mmCIF file of C-alpha atoms in Angstrom:
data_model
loop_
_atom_site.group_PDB
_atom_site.id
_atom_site.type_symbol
_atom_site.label_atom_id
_atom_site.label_comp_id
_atom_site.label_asym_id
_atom_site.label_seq_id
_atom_site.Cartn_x
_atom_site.Cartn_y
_atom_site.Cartn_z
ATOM 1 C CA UNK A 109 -21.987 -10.397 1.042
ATOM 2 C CA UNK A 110 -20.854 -7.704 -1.610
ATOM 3 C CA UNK A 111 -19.488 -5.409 0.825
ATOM 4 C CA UNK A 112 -17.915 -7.939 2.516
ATOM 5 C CA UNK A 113 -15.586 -9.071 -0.475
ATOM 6 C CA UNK A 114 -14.559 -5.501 -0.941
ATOM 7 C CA UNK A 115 -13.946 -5.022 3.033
ATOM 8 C CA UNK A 116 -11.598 -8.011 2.438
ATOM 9 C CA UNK A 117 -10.224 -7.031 -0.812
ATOM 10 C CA UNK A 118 -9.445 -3.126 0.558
ATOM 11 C CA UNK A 119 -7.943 -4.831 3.892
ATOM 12 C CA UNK A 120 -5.213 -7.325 1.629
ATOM 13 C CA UNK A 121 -4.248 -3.992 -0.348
ATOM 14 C CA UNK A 122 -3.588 -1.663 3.203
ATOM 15 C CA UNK A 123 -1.358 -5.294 4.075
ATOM 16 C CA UNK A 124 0.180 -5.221 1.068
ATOM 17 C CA UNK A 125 0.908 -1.678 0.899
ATOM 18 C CA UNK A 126 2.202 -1.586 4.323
ATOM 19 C CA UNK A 127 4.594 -4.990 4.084
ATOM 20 C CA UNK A 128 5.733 -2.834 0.901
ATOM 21 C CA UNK A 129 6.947 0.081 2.890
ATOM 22 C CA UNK A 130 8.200 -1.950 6.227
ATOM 23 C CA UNK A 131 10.448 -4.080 3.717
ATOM 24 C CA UNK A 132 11.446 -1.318 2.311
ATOM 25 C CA UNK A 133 12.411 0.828 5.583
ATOM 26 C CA UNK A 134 14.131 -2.234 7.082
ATOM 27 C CA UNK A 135 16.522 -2.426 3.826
ATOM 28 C CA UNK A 136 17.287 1.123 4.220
ATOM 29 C CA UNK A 137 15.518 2.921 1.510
ATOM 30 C CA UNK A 138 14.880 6.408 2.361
ATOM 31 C CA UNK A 139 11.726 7.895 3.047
ATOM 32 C CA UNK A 140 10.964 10.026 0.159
ATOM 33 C CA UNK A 141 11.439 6.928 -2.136
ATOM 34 C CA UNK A 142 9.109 5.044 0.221
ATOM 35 C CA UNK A 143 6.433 7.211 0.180
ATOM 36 C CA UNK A 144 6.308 7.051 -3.594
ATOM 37 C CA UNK A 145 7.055 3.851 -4.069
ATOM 38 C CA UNK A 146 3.815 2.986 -1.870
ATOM 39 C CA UNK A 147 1.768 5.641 -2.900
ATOM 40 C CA UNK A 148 2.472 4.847 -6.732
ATOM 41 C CA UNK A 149 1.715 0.843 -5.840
ATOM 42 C CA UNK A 150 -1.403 2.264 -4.297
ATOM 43 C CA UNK A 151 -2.521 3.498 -7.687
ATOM 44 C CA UNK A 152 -1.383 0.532 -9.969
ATOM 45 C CA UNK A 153 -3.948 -1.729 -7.215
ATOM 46 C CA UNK A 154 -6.361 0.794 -8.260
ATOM 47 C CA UNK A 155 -6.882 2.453 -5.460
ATOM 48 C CA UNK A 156 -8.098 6.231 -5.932
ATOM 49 C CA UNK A 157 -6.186 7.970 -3.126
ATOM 50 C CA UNK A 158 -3.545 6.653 -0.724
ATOM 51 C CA UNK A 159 -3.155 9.110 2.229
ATOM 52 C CA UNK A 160 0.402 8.229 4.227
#
C-alpha cells in the first residue's frame, strides 16, 4: 500500500513538472529558462534529482 502512495505521489510530480515546461514552451519561453525553471520546481517538490 506504502509504495503505492509514493508511485502515485512521484507520478503527479513528473505531471506537474511536465505541464510546467509544455506551458511554458507553448508561451514562448526559451529553453534555457525552461530547463531551470523545471529543474528548480523539481527541487522545491523535494525531489533529489531531476534529469531532463
Amino acid at each position: 500500500m506504502n509504495q503505492t502512495i509514493i508511485t502515485s505521489d512521484i507520478s503527479l510530480k513528473a505531471k506537474l513538472l511536465c505541464t510546467l515546461g509544455w506551458r511554458m514552451a507553448l508561451c514562448g519561453a526559451e529553453t534555457r529558462l525552461i530547463i531551470q525553471s523545471v529543474r528548480q520546481m523539481g527541487v522545491d517538490l523535494g525531489l533529489s534529482e531531476v534529469d531532463l
